[in-house]
């Protein structure tokens, strides 16, 4: 007997090794997110691209905080 996963509708990262259409653009050989639509059929997937701009902004904010912390520490030691 096959045990089915309980949470199938969450977005999961997936490498698009075959062409998929996202917002009328064919995406191929890139990491995207996909999820199953169990309400339609078990084998139907929905795809979306990963929002890389917000990831870069979070990295930049973390870097700025670290740089500010290190420079402020140097100023207080003088």
Coordinates of C-alpha atoms in Angstrom, one line a residue:
X1 CA 0.0 0.0 0.0
X2 CA 1.4 3.4 -1.0
X3 CA 1.4 6.1 1.7
X4 CA 0.6 9.5 0.2
X5 CA 2.1 12.7 1.7
X6 CA -0.4 14.8 3.6
X7 CA 0.8 18.3 2.7
X8 CA 1.0 18.4 -1.1
X9 CA -0.2 21.9 -1.8
X10 CA 2.8 23.7 -0.4
X11 CA 5.4 25.4 -2.7
X12 CA 8.6 23.4 -3.0
X13 CA 11.8 24.2 -4.9
X14 CA 12.3 22.2 -8.0
X15 CA 14.8 22.2 -10.8
X16 CA 13.0 22.6 -14.1
X17 CA 14.8 19.9 -16.2
X18 CA 12.1 20.1 -18.8
X19 CA 10.4 23.3 -20.2
X20 CA 7.6 24.7 -18.1
X21 CA 5.4 27.8 -18.9
X22 CA 5.3 30.4 -16.2
X23 CA 3.4 33.7 -17.0
X24 CA 3.5 33.0 -20.7
X25 CA 7.3 32.5 -20.6
X26 CA 9.0 29.2 -21.1
X27 CA 11.5 28.4 -18.2
X28 CA 14.0 25.7 -18.6
X29 CA 17.1 24.5 -16.6
X30 CA 16.4 26.9 -13.7
X31 CA 15.2 26.4 -10.1
X32 CA 11.5 27.3 -9.7
X33 CA 8.8 26.5 -7.2
X34 CA 6.0 24.1 -7.9
X35 CA 3.0 22.6 -6.0
X36 CA 0.4 20.0 -6.8
X37 CA -3.3 20.8 -7.3
X38 CA -5.0 17.8 -5.7
X39 CA -8.4 19.3 -6.3
X40 CA -8.0 19.1 -10.0
X41 CA -5.9 16.0 -10.6
X42 CA -3.1 14.4 -8.6
X43 CA -0.6 15.0 -11.4
X44 CA -1.3 18.6 -12.2
X45 CA 1.3 21.1 -11.0
X46 CA 1.4 24.8 -10.6
X47 CA 4.7 26.7 -11.1
X48 CA 6.0 30.0 -10.1
X49 CA 9.4 31.7 -10.2
X50 CA 11.4 32.4 -7.1
X51 CA 11.4 36.0 -6.0
X52 CA 15.2 36.7 -6.1
X53 CA 14.9 40.4 -5.6
X54 CA 13.6 40.1 -2.0
X55 CA 16.3 37.6 -1.3
X56 CA 19.0 40.0 -2.5
X57 CA 17.4 42.8 -0.4
X58 CA 17.5 40.7 2.7
X59 CA 21.2 39.8 2.1
X60 CA 22.0 43.5 1.6
X61 CA 20.2 44.5 4.8
X62 CA 22.1 41.8 6.7
X63 CA 25.4 43.0 5.3
X64 CA 24.7 46.6 6.1
X65 CA 23.8 45.8 9.7
X66 CA 27.0 43.8 10.1
X67 CA 29.1 46.5 8.6
X68 CA 27.5 49.2 10.7
X69 CA 27.9 47.1 13.9
X70 CA 31.6 46.6 13.2
X71 CA 32.3 50.2 12.3
X72 CA 30.5 51.5 15.4
X73 CA 32.4 49.1 17.6
X74 CA 35.7 50.5 16.2
X75 CA 34.6 54.1 16.9
X76 CA 33.8 53.4 20.5
X77 CA 37.2 51.8 21.2
X78 CA 39.1 55.0 20.3

